[in-house]
CSV table of C-alpha atoms in Angstrom, one decimal:
chain,number,residue,atom,x,y,z
F,618,UNK,CA,-27.6,-12.2,-16.2
F,619,UNK,CA,-28.3,-11.0,-19.8
F,620,UNK,CA,-30.1,-13.3,-22.3
F,621,UNK,CA,-28.4,-13.8,-25.6
F,622,UNK,CA,-31.6,-12.8,-27.5
F,623,UNK,CA,-29.6,-11.0,-30.3
F,624,UNK,CA,-27.2,-12.2,-32.9
F,625,UNK,CA,-23.7,-12.9,-31.6
F,626,UNK,CA,-22.2,-10.0,-33.6
F,627,UNK,CA,-24.7,-7.6,-32.0
F,628,UNK,CA,-24.0,-8.9,-28.5
F,629,UNK,CA,-20.2,-8.5,-29.1
F,630,UNK,CA,-20.7,-5.0,-30.5
F,631,UNK,CA,-22.9,-3.9,-27.6
F,632,UNK,CA,-20.5,-5.3,-25.0
F,633,UNK,CA,-17.5,-3.5,-26.5
F,634,UNK,CA,-19.5,-0.3,-27.2
F,635,UNK,CA,-20.3,-0.2,-23.5
F,636,UNK,CA,-16.6,-0.5,-22.7
F,637,UNK,CA,-15.7,2.2,-25.2
F,638,UNK,CA,-13.3,0.1,-27.2
F,639,UNK,CA,-11.9,2.1,-30.2
F,640,UNK,CA,-14.8,3.2,-32.3
F,641,UNK,CA,-13.2,2.6,-35.7
F,642,UNK,CA,-12.3,-1.0,-34.9
F,643,UNK,CA,-15.8,-1.7,-33.7
F,644,UNK,CA,-17.3,-0.4,-37.0
F,645,UNK,CA,-14.7,-2.3,-39.0
F,646,UNK,CA,-15.6,-5.5,-37.1
F,647,UNK,CA,-19.3,-4.9,-37.8
F,648,UNK,CA,-18.5,-4.6,-41.5
F,649,UNK,CA,-16.6,-7.9,-41.4
F,650,UNK,CA,-18.7,-9.9,-38.9
F,651,UNK,CA,-22.3,-8.9,-39.3
F,652,UNK,CA,-23.1,-11.7,-41.7
F,653,UNK,CA,-24.1,-15.0,-40.1
F,654,UNK,CA,-20.8,-16.8,-40.9
F,655,UNK,CA,-18.5,-13.9,-40.1
F,656,UNK,CA,-17.0,-14.2,-43.6
F,657,UNK,CA,-16.3,-10.5,-44.1
F,658,UNK,CA,-17.4,-7.8,-46.5
F,659,UNK,CA,-20.9,-7.6,-45.1
F,660,UNK,CA,-23.3,-4.8,-46.2
F,661,UNK,CA,-24.7,-2.8,-43.3
F,662,UNK,CA,-28.3,-2.8,-44.5
F,663,UNK,CA,-31.1,-0.7,-43.0
F,664,UNK,CA,-32.2,-3.9,-41.1
F,665,UNK,CA,-28.8,-4.3,-39.5
F,666,UNK,CA,-28.6,-0.5,-38.8
F,667,UNK,CA,-31.9,-0.8,-36.9
F,668,UNK,CA,-30.5,-3.7,-34.8
F,669,UNK,CA,-27.4,-1.5,-34.0
F,670,UNK,CA,-29.6,1.4,-33.1
F,671,UNK,CA,-32.0,-0.5,-30.9
F,672,UNK,CA,-29.6,-2.9,-29.2
F,673,UNK,CA,-26.4,-0.8,-29.0
F,674,UNK,CA,-27.0,2.9,-29.4
F,675,UNK,CA,-30.2,2.8,-27.4
F,676,UNK,CA,-29.1,-0.1,-25.2
F,677,UNK,CA,-30.7,0.4,-21.7
F,678,UNK,CA,-27.4,0.3,-20.0
F,679,UNK,CA,-25.9,2.9,-22.3
F,680,UNK,CA,-28.9,5.2,-21.9
F,681,UNK,CA,-28.6,5.1,-18.2
F,682,UNK,CA,-24.8,5.1,-18.1
F,683,UNK,CA,-23.7,6.7,-21.4
F,684,UNK,CA,-20.2,6.5,-22.9
F,685,UNK,CA,-18.5,9.8,-23.6
F,686,UNK,CA,-19.9,12.3,-26.1
F,687,UNK,CA,-16.7,12.0,-28.1
F,688,UNK,CA,-16.9,8.2,-28.3
F,689,UNK,CA,-20.5,8.2,-29.4
F,690,UNK,CA,-19.9,10.7,-32.0
F,691,UNK,CA,-16.8,8.9,-33.3
F,692,UNK,CA,-18.7,5.6,-33.4
F,693,UNK,CA,-21.8,7.0,-35.3
F,694,UNK,CA,-19.6,9.0,-37.7
F,695,UNK,CA,-17.5,5.9,-38.6
F,696,UNK,CA,-20.7,3.8,-39.0
F,697,UNK,CA,-22.4,6.4,-41.2
F,698,UNK,CA,-19.3,6.8,-43.3
F,699,UNK,CA,-19.3,3.1,-44.1
F,700,UNK,CA,-23.1,3.1,-44.8
F,701,UNK,CA,-22.6,6.0,-47.2
F,702,UNK,CA,-19.6,4.3,-48.8
F,703,UNK,CA,-21.7,1.2,-49.4
F,704,UNK,CA,-24.5,3.4,-50.9
F,705,UNK,CA,-27.0,2.0,-48.4
F,706,UNK,CA,-30.1,3.8,-47.2
F,707,UNK,CA,-29.5,5.2,-43.8
F,708,UNK,CA,-31.8,4.2,-40.9
F,709,UNK,CA,-33.1,7.6,-40.0
F,710,UNK,CA,-32.9,7.4,-36.1
F,711,UNK,CA,-29.2,6.7,-36.5
F,712,UNK,CA,-28.6,9.9,-38.4
F,713,UNK,CA,-30.9,11.9,-36.0
F,714,UNK,CA,-28.9,10.7,-33.0
F,715,UNK,CA,-25.7,11.7,-34.6
F,716,UNK,CA,-27.0,15.2,-35.4
F,717,UNK,CA,-28.2,15.5,-31.8
F,718,UNK,CA,-24.8,14.7,-30.5
F,719,UNK,CA,-23.2,17.2,-32.8
F,720,UNK,CA,-25.4,19.9,-31.4
F,721,UNK,CA,-25.4,18.9,-27.7
F,722,UNK,CA,-23.4,20.7,-25.2
F,723,UNK,CA,-21.2,18.4,-23.1
F,724,UNK,CA,-22.0,18.5,-19.4
F,725,UNK,CA,-19.4,20.5,-17.5
F,726,UNK,CA,-20.6,20.2,-13.9
F,727,UNK,CA,-21.7,17.2,-11.9
F,728,UNK,CA,-24.5,18.7,-9.7
F,729,UNK,CA,-25.0,15.8,-7.2
F,730,UNK,CA,-21.4,15.8,-6.1
F,731,UNK,CA,-20.2,19.3,-6.9
F,732,UNK,CA,-17.3,18.0,-9.0
F,733,UNK,CA,-16.3,19.9,-12.1
F,734,UNK,CA,-15.8,16.7,-14.0
F,735,UNK,CA,-15.6,18.4,-17.5
F,736,UNK,CA,-17.0,15.3,-19.1
F,737,UNK,CA,-18.4,12.7,-16.8
F,738,UNK,CA,-19.0,9.4,-18.7
F,739,UNK,CA,-19.3,5.7,-18.0
F,740,UNK,CA,-17.6,2.5,-19.0
F,741,UNK,CA,-19.4,-0.8,-18.5
F,742,UNK,CA,-17.5,-4.1,-18.5
F,743,UNK,CA,-19.0,-7.6,-18.9
F,744,UNK,CA,-17.5,-10.8,-17.6
F,745,UNK,CA,-18.5,-14.3,-16.8
F,746,UNK,CA,-18.8,-15.8,-13.3
F,747,UNK,CA,-19.5,-19.5,-14.0
F,748,UNK,CA,-22.4,-19.4,-16.5
F,749,UNK,CA,-23.6,-16.0,-15.4
F,750,UNK,CA,-22.8,-12.8,-17.0
F,751,UNK,CA,-22.2,-9.8,-14.7
F,752,UNK,CA,-21.5,-6.2,-15.5
F,753,UNK,CA,-19.6,-3.5,-13.7
F,754,UNK,CA,-20.1,0.2,-14.5
F,755,UNK,CA,-17.6,2.9,-13.5
F,756,UNK,CA,-17.9,6.6,-13.7
F,757,UNK,CA,-14.8,8.4,-15.1
F,758,UNK,CA,-13.7,11.9,-15.9
F,759,UNK,CA,-11.6,11.6,-19.0
F,760,UNK,CA,-10.4,15.2,-19.3
F,761,UNK,CA,-8.7,15.5,-15.8
F,762,UNK,CA,-4.9,15.4,-16.3
F,763,UNK,CA,-4.3,13.5,-13.1
F,764,UNK,CA,-3.8,9.8,-12.7
F,765,UNK,CA,-6.7,7.8,-11.3
F,766,UNK,CA,-9.7,9.3,-13.1
F,767,UNK,CA,-9.2,7.9,-16.5
F,768,UNK,CA,-10.3,2.0,-14.2
F,769,UNK,CA,-10.9,-14.0,-8.5
F,770,UNK,CA,-12.7,-16.0,-6.4
F,771,UNK,CA,-11.4,-14.4,-3.2
F,772,UNK,CA,-13.7,-16.4,-0.9
F,773,UNK,CA,-13.1,-15.1,2.6
F,774,UNK,CA,-10.0,-13.2,1.5
F,775,UNK,CA,-9.3,-9.5,2.4
F,776,UNK,CA,-7.8,-7.5,-0.5
F,777,UNK,CA,-6.1,-4.1,-0.3
F,778,UNK,CA,-5.8,-2.2,-3.5
F,779,UNK,CA,-3.2,0.5,-3.9
F,780,UNK,CA,-3.6,3.4,-6.3
F,781,UNK,CA,-7.2,2.4,-7.1
F,782,UNK,CA,-7.9,5.3,-9.5
F,783,UNK,CA,-11.4,4.6,-10.9
F,784,UNK,CA,-11.5,1.3,-8.9
F,785,UNK,CA,-12.2,-1.2,-11.7
F,786,UNK,CA,-9.7,-3.9,-10.5
F,787,UNK,CA,-11.1,-3.8,-7.0
F,788,UNK,CA,-14.7,-3.8,-8.3
F,789,UNK,CA,-14.1,-7.0,-10.2
F,790,UNK,CA,-12.8,-8.6,-7.0
F,791,UNK,CA,-15.8,-7.3,-5.1
F,792,UNK,CA,-18.2,-8.7,-7.6
F,793,UNK,CA,-17.4,-12.2,-6.6
F,794,UNK,CA,-17.8,-12.0,-2.9
F,795,UNK,CA,-14.5,-11.5,-1.0
F,796,UNK,CA,-14.7,-10.9,2.7
F,797,UNK,CA,-13.5,-7.3,2.1
F,798,UNK,CA,-11.9,-5.1,-0.5
F,799,UNK,CA,-10.2,-1.9,0.7
F,800,UNK,CA,-9.7,0.7,-2.0
F,801,UNK,CA,-7.0,3.3,-1.5
F,802,UNK,CA,-5.6,6.3,-3.3
F,803,UNK,CA,-3.8,9.5,-2.4
F,804,UNK,CA,-5.6,12.5,-3.9
F,805,UNK,CA,-8.6,13.6,-1.8
F,806,UNK,CA,-9.9,15.7,-4.7
F,807,UNK,CA,-10.7,14.8,-7.4
F,808,UNK,CA,-9.6,11.1,-7.4
F,809,UNK,CA,-11.1,10.0,-4.1
F,810,UNK,CA,-14.2,12.2,-4.6
F,811,UNK,CA,-14.8,10.5,-7.9
F,812,UNK,CA,-14.0,7.0,-6.5
F,813,UNK,CA,-16.5,7.5,-3.7
F,814,UNK,CA,-19.2,7.5,-6.4
F,815,UNK,CA,-18.4,3.8,-6.9
F,816,UNK,CA,-17.5,2.5,-3.4
F,817,UNK,CA,-16.2,3.4,0.1
F,818,UNK,CA,-12.5,4.3,0.0
F,819,UNK,CA,-9.6,5.1,2.3
F,820,UNK,CA,-6.9,7.8,1.7
F,821,UNK,CA,-3.4,6.4,1.7
F,822,UNK,CA,-0.5,8.6,0.7
F,823,UNK,CA,2.5,6.4,0.1
F,824,UNK,CA,4.9,9.3,0.9
F,825,UNK,CA,3.1,10.4,4.1
F,826,UNK,CA,1.6,7.5,6.1
F,827,UNK,CA,1.9,6.2,9.7
F,828,UNK,CA,2.4,2.7,11.0
F,829,UNK,CA,-0.9,3.1,12.8
F,830,UNK,CA,-2.6,3.8,9.5
F,831,UNK,CA,-1.2,0.6,8.0
F,832,UNK,CA,-2.0,-1.4,11.1
F,833,UNK,CA,-5.7,-1.4,10.3
F,834,UNK,CA,-5.1,-3.3,7.0
F,835,UNK,CA,-4.7,-7.1,7.4
F,836,UNK,CA,-5.0,-8.2,3.8
F,837,UNK,CA,-4.4,-11.6,2.3
F,838,UNK,CA,-3.6,-9.9,-1.0
F,839,UNK,CA,-2.4,-6.5,-2.0
F,840,UNK,CA,-3.3,-5.6,-5.6
F,841,UNK,CA,-2.3,-2.6,-7.8
F,842,UNK,CA,-2.4,-1.9,-11.5
F,843,UNK,CA,-0.3,0.6,-13.4
F,844,UNK,CA,1.3,2.3,-10.4
F,845,UNK,CA,5.0,1.9,-11.4
F,846,UNK,CA,5.1,4.7,-14.0
F,847,UNK,CA,6.9,7.3,-11.9
F,848,UNK,CA,10.4,6.7,-10.6
F,849,UNK,CA,9.7,8.9,-7.6
F,850,UNK,CA,6.9,6.6,-6.5
F,851,UNK,CA,8.6,3.2,-6.9
F,852,UNK,CA,10.4,3.4,-3.5
F,853,UNK,CA,7.3,4.8,-1.8
F,854,UNK,CA,5.1,2.0,-3.2
F,855,UNK,CA,7.6,-0.7,-2.2
F,856,UNK,CA,7.8,0.8,1.3
F,857,UNK,CA,4.1,0.5,1.8
F,858,UNK,CA,4.1,-3.1,0.4
F,859,UNK,CA,7.1,-4.0,2.6
F,860,UNK,CA,5.5,-2.7,5.8
F,861,UNK,CA,2.1,-4.4,5.1
F,862,UNK,CA,3.9,-7.7,4.3
F,863,UNK,CA,6.0,-7.4,7.4
F,864,UNK,CA,2.9,-7.3,9.5
F,865,UNK,CA,1.2,-10.1,7.4
F,866,UNK,CA,3.9,-12.6,6.4
F,867,UNK,CA,1.5,-14.8,4.4
F,868,UNK,CA,0.2,-11.8,2.3
F,869,UNK,CA,1.2,-11.5,-1.3
F,870,UNK,CA,1.3,-8.3,-3.4
F,871,UNK,CA,0.3,-8.6,-7.1
F,872,UNK,CA,1.2,-5.5,-9.1
F,873,UNK,CA,0.4,-5.3,-12.9
F,874,UNK,CA,2.3,-2.8,-15.0
F,875,UNK,CA,3.4,-2.0,-18.5
F,876,UNK,CA,7.0,-1.0,-19.0
F,877,UNK,CA,6.8,2.7,-19.9
F,878,UNK,CA,10.5,3.3,-18.9
F,879,UNK,CA,13.1,0.5,-18.7
F,880,UNK,CA,15.1,2.3,-16.1
F,881,UNK,CA,12.1,2.7,-13.8
F,882,UNK,CA,11.2,-0.9,-14.0
F,883,UNK,CA,14.8,-1.9,-13.5
F,884,UNK,CA,14.9,0.3,-10.4
F,885,UNK,CA,11.8,-1.5,-9.1
F,886,UNK,CA,13.4,-4.9,-9.6
F,887,UNK,CA,16.6,-3.8,-7.9
F,888,UNK,CA,15.0,-2.0,-5.0
F,889,UNK,CA,12.6,-4.8,-4.0
F,890,UNK,CA,15.3,-7.2,-2.7
F,891,UNK,CA,16.9,-4.3,-0.8
F,892,UNK,CA,13.7,-4.0,1.1
F,893,UNK,CA,13.5,-7.7,1.9
F,894,UNK,CA,11.1,-8.5,-0.9
F,895,UNK,CA,11.2,-11.3,-3.5
F,896,UNK,CA,9.6,-10.6,-7.0
F,897,UNK,CA,8.4,-13.3,-9.4
F,898,UNK,CA,7.2,-12.0,-12.8
F,899,UNK,CA,5.0,-13.2,-15.6
F,900,UNK,CA,4.1,-11.6,-18.9
F,901,UNK,CA,0.9,-11.5,-21.0
F,902,UNK,CA,0.4,-9.9,-24.4
F,903,UNK,CA,-3.1,-8.6,-23.8
F,904,UNK,CA,-6.2,-8.6,-25.9
F,905,UNK,CA,-9.1,-6.9,-24.1
F,906,UNK,CA,-11.9,-8.9,-25.9
F,907,UNK,CA,-10.4,-12.2,-24.9
F,908,UNK,CA,-10.0,-11.0,-21.3
F,909,UNK,CA,-13.6,-9.9,-21.2
F,910,UNK,CA,-14.9,-13.1,-22.7
F,911,UNK,CA,-13.0,-15.5,-20.5
F,912,UNK,CA,-12.1,-13.6,-17.3
F,913,UNK,CA,-11.7,-16.4,-14.7
F,914,UNK,CA,-12.2,-16.0,-10.9
F,915,UNK,CA,-9.9,-18.6,-9.3
F,916,UNK,CA,-6.7,-18.1,-7.5
F,917,UNK,CA,-4.8,-20.4,-5.1
F,918,UNK,CA,-3.8,-19.5,-1.6
F,919,UNK,CA,-1.0,-16.9,-1.6
F,920,UNK,CA,1.7,-19.5,-0.6
F,921,UNK,CA,0.7,-21.7,-3.6
F,922,UNK,CA,1.7,-19.0,-6.1
F,923,UNK,CA,5.3,-19.5,-5.2
F,924,UNK,CA,5.2,-23.2,-4.7
F,925,UNK,CA,4.1,-23.5,-8.3
F,926,UNK,CA,6.6,-20.9,-9.5
F,927,UNK,CA,9.7,-21.8,-7.5
F,928,UNK,CA,12.0,-22.3,-10.5
F,929,UNK,CA,10.0,-20.7,-13.3
F,930,UNK,CA,7.6,-17.9,-14.0
F,931,UNK,CA,4.0,-18.5,-12.8
F,932,UNK,CA,2.4,-21.4,-14.6
F,933,UNK,CA,-0.3,-20.3,-17.1
F,934,UNK,CA,-3.0,-22.2,-15.1
F,935,UNK,CA,-2.5,-19.7,-12.3
F,936,UNK,CA,-3.8,-17.0,-14.7
F,937,UNK,CA,-2.4,-14.2,-12.7
F,938,UNK,CA,-2.8,-11.5,-15.4
F,939,UNK,CA,-6.6,-12.1,-15.4
F,940,UNK,CA,-6.9,-10.4,-12.0
F,941,UNK,CA,-6.6,-7.2,-13.9
F,942,UNK,CA,-9.6,-6.9,-16.1
F,943,UNK,CA,-8.7,-4.2,-18.6
F,944,UNK,CA,-5.6,-3.3,-20.5
F,945,UNK,CA,-5.0,-1.5,-23.7
F,946,UNK,CA,-5.0,-3.7,-26.8
F,947,UNK,CA,-1.7,-5.0,-28.0
F,948,UNK,CA,0.1,-4.2,-24.8
F,949,UNK,CA,2.3,-6.5,-22.8
F,950,UNK,CA,1.6,-6.4,-19.1
F,951,UNK,CA,3.9,-7.6,-16.4
F,952,UNK,CA,2.5,-9.3,-13.3
F,953,UNK,CA,4.8,-8.9,-10.4
F,954,UNK,CA,4.0,-11.2,-7.5
F,955,UNK,CA,5.8,-10.0,-4.4
F,956,UNK,CA,6.4,-11.7,-1.0
F,957,UNK,CA,8.7,-11.4,1.9
F,958,UNK,CA,12.1,-12.9,1.3
F,959,UNK,CA,13.0,-16.0,3.3
F,960,UNK,CA,16.2,-15.9,5.5
F,961,UNK,CA,17.9,-18.3,3.2
F,962,UNK,CA,17.3,-16.0,0.2
F,963,UNK,CA,18.9,-13.1,2.0
F,964,UNK,CA,22.2,-14.8,2.6
């Protein structure tokens, strides 16, 4: 647990810098919030610059697990531009760090793993479990043009994640002590190779799997985030979900998505009943800082999701969207809670 030994604005900046939120918005917020009252129009004095340097740029977590070169350069450039605009004296170590980044060669090879990651960098997310702050750090490779490299109180529950990518959603679950979280994805290299840097994983290709392969999974929940982007994968995803739920009737699948293509999402909603699945949806207009600040870790038993939502979308107190710890700012995410259809629903 981290002690709040710095001003609130510094704590918030450090938290969001670790997570690589947009650099320009971070600097704009510093400009508006760095004064004690958050009243706006604050001068970024050398004293405040020194705080930013010591507590953010040279934060121990960011030194060990650095954000990307590009992000750090953007952040420092935006910060230095504002300082220059305000005609303030520049804290020399800030300028020196920026110059070092301009001259540095980005790492192109990850020697310990043999992965050509192009630019291996890290994102660190903070969240509260009760009164304790915890962090999760993930390693990502931003320049690979394949999906999966770019990230509740489960008690004794077993959770199966489909399309884990960088594994962030499953890591959040794992941080609060479920019985087991199984991470799966389909590309052996580079997605699974990168994912193995964070956890133990299983390969599961939705378009090429066996019943024996699925038989080893006995989850209480299936979770997935942003896996409904390709029309060709919707049927395959639903087939996996259907077969797992057929073996485990009490299991519920929770799939978070943004609507990139109306036709793809409509196909998903139409195809699910054809496979004997019932879908209940809820929407959330997401704001990452709010999710990071208040991420809850409570979820009722799977059956209770649908007891509470029999005639309406899931009640807000169920907080389904908060299972999925990061989404892009100003995006609406859809939570699809999927269960096996009862006989009466199929008539």
